[in-house]
Amino acid sequence: SLAQTLFELGYITYHRTDSTRVSDYGIGLAKEYIREEFGEEYFYARVWGEGGAHECIRPTKGIDPEELRALFLSGQAEGLTREHILLYELIFRQFMASQMRPVKLKVYKLCIIADGMEKEVEVPVEVLEDGWNRLIPLEVYKPILGSVDVSESKKLLSQPKAYLYTHGELVQEMKRRGIGRPSTYASIVEKLIERGYVIENRGFLIPTKLGKEVYSYLQSREEVHEFLKEEFTRRLEELMDKVEEGKEDYADILKDLYRSIIELDKKLEVV
């Protein structure tokens, strides 16, 4: 909702996308801001991706968050709240940082050994040359020299069989499994809430009694399983992409889908 308002008011580009591509105009916008704020040497242009109908989510103008905050406080930015300003600041800083030079770091390699397993991690201890960290602070740590023994301590913890998702985590999971598209992620979650299948409490999505009953009912109907599988959704997504690329005829796909639905309808009548 916050992103939608920022988009409608012309502060950010189209937000229902996972594209990482940056247009020439976007790069030019970043160049002007970075050159004025930090100097020409901090600008490091990157397109980050190719093609696609949309580019990444970025600010549409060179208005930095402080300017927008000043406009808001003076009443000149109508339709915005403090939450809009915070989201805009996040988008602005992430985008501008993506067009800044890399940070040169001094790192220590730390080897962690526990229960017979070994893992090596790199720990930043000093910034040797500033870059995007001028916009997004980078935390550095004191170097650990030699070996450090950690005293053994064990405690029993209760662990749920399944963890609750937040709105963002559920979207990430759908993206990972290939369910839905960027333009539908938000509406899918909104529909679950609207129909009373889940409620949102303290940021977490909690299944309701109705949601559990609907899920159990659908799981008990073997004849509809084909349409409930993630593979079915993924296959449809792939076919839609092929239609867009001109590799498949949408009419043939609809006919096949219609036949499948008719067959399912007959099975349901028999049951």
PDB file of C-alpha atoms in Angstrom:
ATOM      1  CA  SER A   1       0.000   0.000   0.000  1.00  0.00           C
ATOM      2  CA  LEU A   2       2.832   2.413   0.889  1.00  0.00           C
ATOM      3  CA  ALA A   3       4.710   1.573  -2.320  1.00  0.00           C
ATOM      4  CA  GLN A   4       1.507   1.951  -4.349  1.00  0.00           C
ATOM      5  CA  THR A   5       1.032   5.486  -3.018  1.00  0.00           C
ATOM      6  CA  LEU A   6       4.661   6.420  -3.753  1.00  0.00           C
ATOM      7  CA  PHE A   7       4.218   5.056  -7.283  1.00  0.00           C
ATOM      8  CA  GLU A   8       0.925   6.858  -7.900  1.00  0.00           C
ATOM      9  CA  LEU A   9       2.416  10.152  -6.694  1.00  0.00           C
ATOM     10  CA  GLY A  10       5.370   9.700  -9.038  1.00  0.00           C
ATOM     11  CA  TYR A  11       8.142   9.225  -6.465  1.00  0.00           C
ATOM     12  CA  ILE A  12       9.157   5.672  -7.470  1.00  0.00           C
ATOM     13  CA  THR A  13       8.961   3.448 -10.551  1.00  0.00           C
ATOM     14  CA  TYR A  14       6.489   0.546 -10.889  1.00  0.00           C
ATOM     15  CA  HIS A  15       6.941  -1.502  -7.728  1.00  0.00           C
ATOM     16  CA  ARG A  16       5.293  -4.869  -8.467  1.00  0.00           C
ATOM     17  CA  THR A  17       8.414  -6.326 -10.047  1.00  0.00           C
ATOM     18  CA  ASP A  18      11.507  -8.283  -9.091  1.00  0.00           C
ATOM     19  CA  SER A  19      13.520  -6.855 -11.988  1.00  0.00           C
ATOM     20  CA  THR A  20      17.071  -5.693 -11.232  1.00  0.00           C
ATOM     21  CA  ARG A  21      17.645  -3.912 -14.559  1.00  0.00           C
ATOM     22  CA  VAL A  22      18.496  -0.211 -14.427  1.00  0.00           C
ATOM     23  CA  SER A  23      17.676   2.072 -17.365  1.00  0.00           C
ATOM     24  CA  ASP A  24      20.063   4.672 -18.786  1.00  0.00           C
ATOM     25  CA  TYR A  25      17.827   7.360 -17.304  1.00  0.00           C
ATOM     26  CA  GLY A  26      18.067   5.748 -13.857  1.00  0.00           C
ATOM     27  CA  ILE A  27      21.857   5.541 -14.114  1.00  0.00           C
ATOM     28  CA  GLY A  28      21.973   9.210 -15.141  1.00  0.00           C
ATOM     29  CA  LEU A  29      19.815  10.120 -12.144  1.00  0.00           C
ATOM     30  CA  ALA A  30      22.177   8.280  -9.807  1.00  0.00           C
ATOM     31  CA  LYS A  31      25.252   9.809 -11.438  1.00  0.00           C
ATOM     32  CA  GLU A  32      24.006  13.344 -10.852  1.00  0.00           C
ATOM     33  CA  TYR A  33      23.155  12.696  -7.188  1.00  0.00           C
ATOM     34  CA  ILE A  34      26.353  10.761  -6.352  1.00  0.00           C
ATOM     35  CA  ARG A  35      28.582  13.310  -8.096  1.00  0.00           C
ATOM     36  CA  GLU A  36      27.030  16.189  -6.144  1.00  0.00           C
ATOM     37  CA  GLU A  37      26.940  14.436  -2.760  1.00  0.00           C
ATOM     38  CA  PHE A  38      30.151  12.372  -2.753  1.00  0.00           C
ATOM     39  CA  GLY A  39      32.197  13.223  -5.832  1.00  0.00           C
ATOM     40  CA  GLU A  40      32.652  11.815  -9.339  1.00  0.00           C
ATOM     41  CA  GLU A  41      35.039   9.089  -8.112  1.00  0.00           C
ATOM     42  CA  TYR A  42      32.233   7.422  -6.119  1.00  0.00           C
ATOM     43  CA  PHE A  43      30.030   6.812  -9.179  1.00  0.00           C
ATOM     44  CA  TYR A  44      30.217   3.250 -10.548  1.00  0.00           C
ATOM     45  CA  ALA A  45      27.509   2.573 -13.157  1.00  0.00           C
ATOM     46  CA  ARG A  46      25.888  -0.851 -13.342  1.00  0.00           C
ATOM     47  CA  VAL A  47      22.821  -2.053 -15.273  1.00  0.00           C
ATOM     48  CA  TRP A  48      22.428  -5.197 -13.089  1.00  0.00           C
ATOM     49  CA  GLY A  49      20.234  -7.045 -15.629  1.00  0.00           C
ATOM     50  CA  GLU A  50      18.863  -7.208 -19.150  1.00  0.00           C
ATOM     51  CA  GLY A  51      15.485  -6.935 -20.910  1.00  0.00           C
ATOM     52  CA  GLY A  52      12.083  -7.281 -19.295  1.00  0.00           C
ATOM     53  CA  ALA A  53       8.986  -5.107 -19.297  1.00  0.00           C
ATOM     54  CA  HIS A  54      10.030  -3.220 -16.156  1.00  0.00           C
ATOM     55  CA  GLU A  55      13.182  -1.978 -14.556  1.00  0.00           C
ATOM     56  CA  CYS A  56      14.113  -2.104 -10.902  1.00  0.00           C
ATOM     57  CA  ILE A  57      12.248  -0.240  -8.174  1.00  0.00           C
ATOM     58  CA  ARG A  58      14.014   3.123  -7.925  1.00  0.00           C
ATOM     59  CA  PRO A  59      13.308   6.804  -7.262  1.00  0.00           C
ATOM     60  CA  THR A  60      12.043   8.661 -10.332  1.00  0.00           C
ATOM     61  CA  LYS A  61      13.600  12.002  -9.347  1.00  0.00           C
ATOM     62  CA  GLY A  62      16.725  13.218  -7.610  1.00  0.00           C
ATOM     63  CA  ILE A  63      14.812  14.041  -4.425  1.00  0.00           C
ATOM     64  CA  ASP A  64      16.788  12.712  -1.481  1.00  0.00           C
ATOM     65  CA  PRO A  65      14.927  11.499   1.649  1.00  0.00           C
ATOM     66  CA  GLU A  66      15.779  14.633   3.633  1.00  0.00           C
ATOM     67  CA  GLU A  67      14.257  16.853   0.941  1.00  0.00           C
ATOM     68  CA  LEU A  68      11.109  14.733   0.873  1.00  0.00           C
ATOM     69  CA  ARG A  69      10.948  14.791   4.676  1.00  0.00           C
ATOM     70  CA  ALA A  70      11.197  18.598   4.617  1.00  0.00           C
ATOM     71  CA  LEU A  71       8.400  18.790   2.027  1.00  0.00           C
ATOM     72  CA  PHE A  72       6.276  16.489   4.201  1.00  0.00           C
ATOM     73  CA  LEU A  73       6.847  18.502   7.387  1.00  0.00           C
ATOM     74  CA  SER A  74       6.036  21.760   5.590  1.00  0.00           C
ATOM     75  CA  GLY A  75       2.794  20.263   4.226  1.00  0.00           C
ATOM     76  CA  GLN A  76       3.926  20.444   0.594  1.00  0.00           C
ATOM     77  CA  ALA A  77       3.958  16.657   0.076  1.00  0.00           C
ATOM     78  CA  GLU A  78       0.275  15.763   0.284  1.00  0.00           C
ATOM     79  CA  GLY A  79      -0.816  12.153   0.625  1.00  0.00           C
ATOM     80  CA  LEU A  80       2.349  11.038   2.432  1.00  0.00           C
ATOM     81  CA  THR A  81       2.922   9.816   5.980  1.00  0.00           C
ATOM     82  CA  ARG A  82       6.094   9.134   7.981  1.00  0.00           C
ATOM     83  CA  GLU A  83       5.884   5.483   6.878  1.00  0.00           C
ATOM     84  CA  HIS A  84       5.983   6.579   3.223  1.00  0.00           C
ATOM     85  CA  ILE A  85       9.121   8.630   3.933  1.00  0.00           C
ATOM     86  CA  LEU A  86      10.834   5.648   5.596  1.00  0.00           C
ATOM     87  CA  LEU A  87      10.050   3.360   2.652  1.00  0.00           C
ATOM     88  CA  TYR A  88      11.203   5.985   0.172  1.00  0.00           C
ATOM     89  CA  GLU A  89      14.458   6.363   2.103  1.00  0.00           C
ATOM     90  CA  LEU A  90      15.044   2.604   1.926  1.00  0.00           C
ATOM     91  CA  ILE A  91      14.428   2.520  -1.845  1.00  0.00           C
ATOM     92  CA  PHE A  92      16.491   5.665  -2.450  1.00  0.00           C
ATOM     93  CA  ARG A  93      19.527   4.546  -0.461  1.00  0.00           C
ATOM     94  CA  GLN A  94      19.561   0.992  -1.854  1.00  0.00           C
ATOM     95  CA  PHE A  95      19.299   2.227  -5.427  1.00  0.00           C
ATOM     96  CA  MET A  96      21.926   4.956  -5.133  1.00  0.00           C
ATOM     97  CA  ALA A  97      24.292   2.563  -3.329  1.00  0.00           C
ATOM     98  CA  SER A  98      23.913   0.115  -6.242  1.00  0.00           C
ATOM     99  CA  GLN A  99      25.485   2.768  -8.504  1.00  0.00           C
ATOM    100  CA  MET A 100      28.427   3.527  -6.195  1.00  0.00           C
ATOM    101  CA  ARG A 101      31.872   1.998  -6.262  1.00  0.00           C
ATOM    102  CA  PRO A 102      32.573  -1.158  -4.222  1.00  0.00           C
ATOM    103  CA  VAL A 103      33.972  -0.914  -0.706  1.00  0.00           C
ATOM    104  CA  LYS A 104      37.513  -2.173  -0.175  1.00  0.00           C
ATOM    105  CA  LEU A 105      37.767  -4.069   3.102  1.00  0.00           C
ATOM    106  CA  LYS A 106      40.363  -5.724   5.216  1.00  0.00           C
ATOM    107  CA  VAL A 107      38.923  -9.065   6.322  1.00  0.00           C
ATOM    108  CA  TYR A 108      40.016 -11.803   8.672  1.00  0.00           C
ATOM    109  CA  LYS A 109      39.196 -15.433   7.964  1.00  0.00           C
ATOM    110  CA  LEU A 110      37.612 -16.993  10.983  1.00  0.00           C
ATOM    111  CA  CYS A 111      37.363 -20.764  11.352  1.00  0.00           C
ATOM    112  CA  ILE A 112      34.532 -22.043  13.564  1.00  0.00           C
ATOM    113  CA  ILE A 113      34.784 -25.638  14.818  1.00  0.00           C
ATOM    114  CA  ALA A 114      31.885 -27.287  16.651  1.00  0.00           C
ATOM    115  CA  ASP A 115      30.677 -30.882  17.035  1.00  0.00           C
ATOM    116  CA  GLY A 116      33.290 -32.122  14.582  1.00  0.00           C
ATOM    117  CA  MET A 117      32.159 -29.676  11.883  1.00  0.00           C
ATOM    118  CA  GLU A 118      34.204 -26.826  10.508  1.00  0.00           C
ATOM    119  CA  LYS A 119      33.111 -23.603   8.790  1.00  0.00           C
ATOM    120  CA  GLU A 120      35.189 -20.688   7.554  1.00  0.00           C
ATOM    121  CA  VAL A 121      33.748 -17.166   7.442  1.00  0.00           C
ATOM    122  CA  GLU A 122      35.196 -13.801   6.446  1.00  0.00           C
ATOM    123  CA  VAL A 123      34.866 -11.021   9.026  1.00  0.00           C
ATOM    124  CA  PRO A 124      35.365  -7.364   7.961  1.00  0.00           C
ATOM    125  CA  VAL A 125      37.690  -5.581  10.405  1.00  0.00           C
ATOM    126  CA  GLU A 126      38.635  -2.364   8.582  1.00  0.00           C
ATOM    127  CA  VAL A 127      37.393  -0.200   5.684  1.00  0.00           C
ATOM    128  CA  LEU A 128      40.383   0.490   3.406  1.00  0.00           C
ATOM    129  CA  GLU A 129      38.473   2.525   0.798  1.00  0.00           C
ATOM    130  CA  ASP A 130      34.987   3.964   1.076  1.00  0.00           C
ATOM    131  CA  GLY A 131      32.309   3.245  -1.528  1.00  0.00           C
ATOM    132  CA  TRP A 132      28.602   2.480  -1.145  1.00  0.00           C
ATOM    133  CA  ASN A 133      29.118   2.405   2.641  1.00  0.00           C
ATOM    134  CA  ARG A 134      28.855   6.202   2.546  1.00  0.00           C
ATOM    135  CA  LEU A 135      25.112   5.622   2.053  1.00  0.00           C
ATOM    136  CA  ILE A 136      24.588   2.273   3.775  1.00  0.00           C
ATOM    137  CA  PRO A 137      26.737   1.925   6.918  1.00  0.00           C
ATOM    138  CA  LEU A 138      28.908  -1.189   7.016  1.00  0.00           C
ATOM    139  CA  GLU A 139      29.685  -2.734  10.387  1.00  0.00           C
ATOM    140  CA  VAL A 140      33.262  -3.811  11.073  1.00  0.00           C
ATOM    141  CA  TYR A 141      34.455  -5.951  13.978  1.00  0.00           C
ATOM    142  CA  LYS A 142      37.522  -6.209  16.149  1.00  0.00           C
ATOM    143  CA  PRO A 143      39.891  -8.887  14.837  1.00  0.00           C
ATOM    144  CA  ILE A 144      39.973 -12.164  16.748  1.00  0.00           C
ATOM    145  CA  LEU A 145      43.534 -13.407  17.041  1.00  0.00           C
ATOM    146  CA  GLY A 146      44.523 -16.912  17.988  1.00  0.00           C
ATOM    147  CA  SER A 147      42.032 -19.515  19.270  1.00  0.00           C
ATOM    148  CA  VAL A 148      39.059 -18.757  21.454  1.00  0.00           C
ATOM    149  CA  ASP A 149      37.379 -21.584  23.372  1.00  0.00           C
ATOM    150  CA  VAL A 150      33.655 -21.251  23.984  1.00  0.00           C
ATOM    151  CA  SER A 151      32.417 -22.985  27.127  1.00  0.00           C
ATOM    152  CA  GLU A 152      29.986 -25.793  26.449  1.00  0.00           C
ATOM    153  CA  SER A 153      26.425 -25.037  27.495  1.00  0.00           C
ATOM    154  CA  LYS A 154      23.276 -26.874  26.523  1.00  0.00           C
ATOM    155  CA  LYS A 155      19.653 -25.979  27.088  1.00  0.00           C
ATOM    156  CA  LEU A 156      16.407 -27.541  25.890  1.00  0.00           C
ATOM    157  CA  LEU A 157      14.184 -25.360  23.735  1.00  0.00           C
ATOM    158  CA  SER A 158      10.702 -26.083  22.455  1.00  0.00           C
ATOM    159  CA  GLN A 159      10.573 -25.846  18.684  1.00  0.00           C
ATOM    160  CA  PRO A 160       7.345 -25.564  16.671  1.00  0.00           C
ATOM    161  CA  LYS A 161       6.688 -28.091  13.915  1.00  0.00           C
ATOM    162  CA  ALA A 162       6.171 -25.243  11.465  1.00  0.00           C
ATOM    163  CA  TYR A 163       7.109 -21.583  11.717  1.00  0.00           C
ATOM    164  CA  LEU A 164       4.733 -18.747  10.939  1.00  0.00           C
ATOM    165  CA  TYR A 165       5.460 -16.591   7.895  1.00  0.00           C
ATOM    166  CA  THR A 166       5.502 -12.834   7.808  1.00  0.00           C
ATOM    167  CA  HIS A 167       3.999 -11.158   4.729  1.00  0.00           C
ATOM    168  CA  GLY A 168       7.478 -10.641   3.259  1.00  0.00           C
ATOM    169  CA  GLU A 169       8.681 -14.174   4.049  1.00  0.00           C
ATOM    170  CA  LEU A 170       5.622 -15.700   2.383  1.00  0.00           C
ATOM    171  CA  VAL A 171       6.280 -13.649  -0.759  1.00  0.00           C
ATOM    172  CA  GLN A 172       9.916 -14.817  -0.752  1.00  0.00           C
ATOM    173  CA  GLU A 173       8.771 -18.432  -0.387  1.00  0.00           C
ATOM    174  CA  MET A 174       6.327 -18.080  -3.303  1.00  0.00           C
ATOM    175  CA  LYS A 175       9.113 -16.553  -5.376  1.00  0.00           C
ATOM    176  CA  ARG A 176      11.473 -19.427  -4.449  1.00  0.00           C
ATOM    177  CA  ARG A 177       8.896 -22.054  -5.405  1.00  0.00           C
ATOM    178  CA  GLY A 178       7.880 -20.317  -8.623  1.00  0.00           C
ATOM    179  CA  ILE A 179       4.307 -19.591  -7.519  1.00  0.00           C
ATOM    180  CA  GLY A 180       2.721 -16.399  -8.833  1.00  0.00           C
ATOM    181  CA  ARG A 181       4.322 -13.313 -10.341  1.00  0.00           C
ATOM    182  CA  PRO A 182       5.639 -10.077  -8.819  1.00  0.00           C
ATOM    183  CA  SER A 183       2.421  -8.298  -9.777  1.00  0.00           C
ATOM    184  CA  THR A 184       0.280 -10.923  -7.972  1.00  0.00           C
ATOM    185  CA  TYR A 185       2.255 -11.647  -4.776  1.00  0.00           C
ATOM    186  CA  ALA A 186       0.609  -8.880  -2.746  1.00  0.00           C
ATOM    187  CA  SER A 187      -2.902  -9.627  -4.026  1.00  0.00           C
ATOM    188  CA  ILE A 188      -2.562 -13.349  -3.186  1.00  0.00           C
ATOM    189  CA  VAL A 189      -1.774 -12.582   0.457  1.00  0.00           C
ATOM    190  CA  GLU A 190      -4.487  -9.901   0.604  1.00  0.00           C
ATOM    191  CA  LYS A 191      -7.027 -12.413  -0.740  1.00  0.00           C
ATOM    192  CA  LEU A 192      -6.081 -14.960   1.951  1.00  0.00           C
ATOM    193  CA  ILE A 193      -6.711 -12.330   4.623  1.00  0.00           C
ATOM    194  CA  GLU A 194      -9.881 -11.009   2.943  1.00  0.00           C
ATOM    195  CA  ARG A 195     -11.450 -14.486   2.826  1.00  0.00           C
ATOM    196  CA  GLY A 196     -10.581 -15.189   6.439  1.00  0.00           C
ATOM    197  CA  TYR A 197      -8.133 -18.026   5.735  1.00  0.00           C
ATOM    198  CA  VAL A 198      -5.399 -16.249   7.722  1.00  0.00           C
ATOM    199  CA  ILE A 199      -5.167 -13.269  10.067  1.00  0.00           C
ATOM    200  CA  GLU A 200      -2.194 -10.961  10.528  1.00  0.00           C
ATOM    201  CA  ASN A 201      -1.000 -10.522  14.096  1.00  0.00           C
ATOM    202  CA  ARG A 202       2.224  -8.711  15.061  1.00  0.00           C
ATOM    203  CA  GLY A 203       3.444  -9.075  11.509  1.00  0.00           C
ATOM    204  CA  PHE A 204       2.851 -12.849  11.317  1.00  0.00           C
ATOM    205  CA  LEU A 205       0.245 -14.634   9.171  1.00  0.00           C
ATOM    206  CA  ILE A 206      -1.709 -17.079  11.338  1.00  0.00           C
ATOM    207  CA  PRO A 207      -4.040 -19.712   9.814  1.00  0.00           C
ATOM    208  CA  THR A 208      -7.643 -19.470  11.016  1.00  0.00           C
ATOM    209  CA  LYS A 209      -9.979 -22.367  11.773  1.00  0.00           C
ATOM    210  CA  LEU A 210     -11.686 -21.715   8.424  1.00  0.00           C
ATOM    211  CA  GLY A 211      -8.346 -21.734   6.609  1.00  0.00           C
ATOM    212  CA  LYS A 212      -7.374 -25.062   8.180  1.00  0.00           C
ATOM    213  CA  GLU A 213     -10.752 -26.598   7.356  1.00  0.00           C
ATOM    214  CA  VAL A 214     -10.584 -25.474   3.713  1.00  0.00           C
ATOM    215  CA  TYR A 215      -7.044 -26.854   3.426  1.00  0.00           C
ATOM    216  CA  SER A 216      -8.041 -30.199   4.984  1.00  0.00           C
ATOM    217  CA  TYR A 217     -11.079 -30.466   2.711  1.00  0.00           C
ATOM    218  CA  LEU A 218      -9.068 -29.809  -0.454  1.00  0.00           C
ATOM    219  CA  GLN A 219      -6.412 -32.299   0.639  1.00  0.00           C
ATOM    220  CA  SER A 220      -9.113 -34.939   1.113  1.00  0.00           C
ATOM    221  CA  ARG A 221     -10.393 -34.552  -2.476  1.00  0.00           C
ATOM    222  CA  GLU A 222      -7.931 -36.587  -4.530  1.00  0.00           C
ATOM    223  CA  GLU A 223      -9.652 -35.662  -7.796  1.00  0.00           C
ATOM    224  CA  VAL A 224      -8.584 -31.996  -7.476  1.00  0.00           C
ATOM    225  CA  HIS A 225      -5.006 -32.677  -6.397  1.00  0.00           C
ATOM    226  CA  GLU A 226      -3.636 -32.058  -9.890  1.00  0.00           C
ATOM    227  CA  PHE A 227      -4.846 -28.453  -9.799  1.00  0.00           C
ATOM    228  CA  LEU A 228      -3.476 -27.863  -6.290  1.00  0.00           C
ATOM    229  CA  LYS A 229       0.073 -28.992  -6.961  1.00  0.00           C
ATOM    230  CA  GLU A 230       2.812 -26.392  -7.163  1.00  0.00           C
ATOM    231  CA  GLU A 231       4.006 -28.080 -10.341  1.00  0.00           C
ATOM    232  CA  PHE A 232       0.689 -27.219 -12.027  1.00  0.00           C
ATOM    233  CA  THR A 233       1.126 -23.529 -11.149  1.00  0.00           C
ATOM    234  CA  ARG A 234       4.765 -23.532 -12.265  1.00  0.00           C
ATOM    235  CA  ARG A 235       3.822 -25.174 -15.571  1.00  0.00           C
ATOM    236  CA  LEU A 236       1.175 -22.510 -16.219  1.00  0.00           C
ATOM    237  CA  GLU A 237       3.714 -19.777 -15.445  1.00  0.00           C
ATOM    238  CA  GLU A 238       6.171 -21.299 -17.931  1.00  0.00           C
ATOM    239  CA  LEU A 239       3.477 -21.554 -20.602  1.00  0.00           C
ATOM    240  CA  MET A 240       2.494 -17.913 -20.054  1.00  0.00           C
ATOM    241  CA  ASP A 241       6.133 -16.903 -20.553  1.00  0.00           C
ATOM    242  CA  LYS A 242       6.259 -18.910 -23.774  1.00  0.00           C
ATOM    243  CA  VAL A 243       3.082 -17.210 -25.028  1.00  0.00           C
ATOM    244  CA  GLU A 244       4.690 -13.842 -24.313  1.00  0.00           C
ATOM    245  CA  GLU A 245       7.788 -14.939 -26.242  1.00  0.00           C
ATOM    246  CA  GLY A 246       5.663 -16.169 -29.168  1.00  0.00           C
ATOM    247  CA  LYS A 247       6.698 -19.815 -28.679  1.00  0.00           C
ATOM    248  CA  GLU A 248       3.207 -21.088 -27.767  1.00  0.00           C
ATOM    249  CA  ASP A 249      -0.342 -20.329 -28.945  1.00  0.00           C
ATOM    250  CA  TYR A 250      -2.501 -19.109 -26.060  1.00  0.00           C
ATOM    251  CA  ALA A 251      -5.630 -20.611 -27.681  1.00  0.00           C
ATOM    252  CA  ASP A 252      -4.134 -24.143 -27.574  1.00  0.00           C
ATOM    253  CA  ILE A 253      -3.198 -23.727 -23.916  1.00  0.00           C
ATOM    254  CA  LEU A 254      -6.704 -22.536 -23.010  1.00  0.00           C
ATOM    255  CA  LYS A 255      -8.267 -25.473 -24.876  1.00  0.00           C
ATOM    256  CA  ASP A 256      -6.094 -27.974 -22.952  1.00  0.00           C
ATOM    257  CA  LEU A 257      -6.915 -26.274 -19.680  1.00  0.00           C
ATOM    258  CA  TYR A 258     -10.636 -26.235 -20.508  1.00  0.00           C
ATOM    259  CA  ARG A 259     -10.573 -29.991 -21.281  1.00  0.00           C
ATOM    260  CA  SER A 260      -8.886 -30.662 -17.923  1.00  0.00           C
ATOM    261  CA  ILE A 261     -11.531 -28.629 -16.086  1.00  0.00           C
ATOM    262  CA  ILE A 262     -14.381 -30.429 -17.908  1.00  0.00           C
ATOM    263  CA  GLU A 263     -12.855 -33.795 -16.977  1.00  0.00           C
ATOM    264  CA  LEU A 264     -12.558 -32.684 -13.355  1.00  0.00           C
ATOM    265  CA  ASP A 265     -16.174 -31.513 -13.390  1.00  0.00           C
ATOM    266  CA  LYS A 266     -17.295 -34.964 -14.584  1.00  0.00           C
ATOM    267  CA  LYS A 267     -15.327 -36.646 -11.788  1.00  0.00           C
ATOM    268  CA  LEU A 268     -16.905 -34.360  -9.212  1.00  0.00           C
ATOM    269  CA  GLU A 269     -20.403 -35.188 -10.544  1.00  0.00           C
ATOM    270  CA  VAL A 270     -19.660 -38.898 -10.162  1.00  0.00           C
ATOM    271  CA  VAL A 271     -18.428 -38.371  -6.589  1.00  0.00           C
TER     272      VAL A 271
END
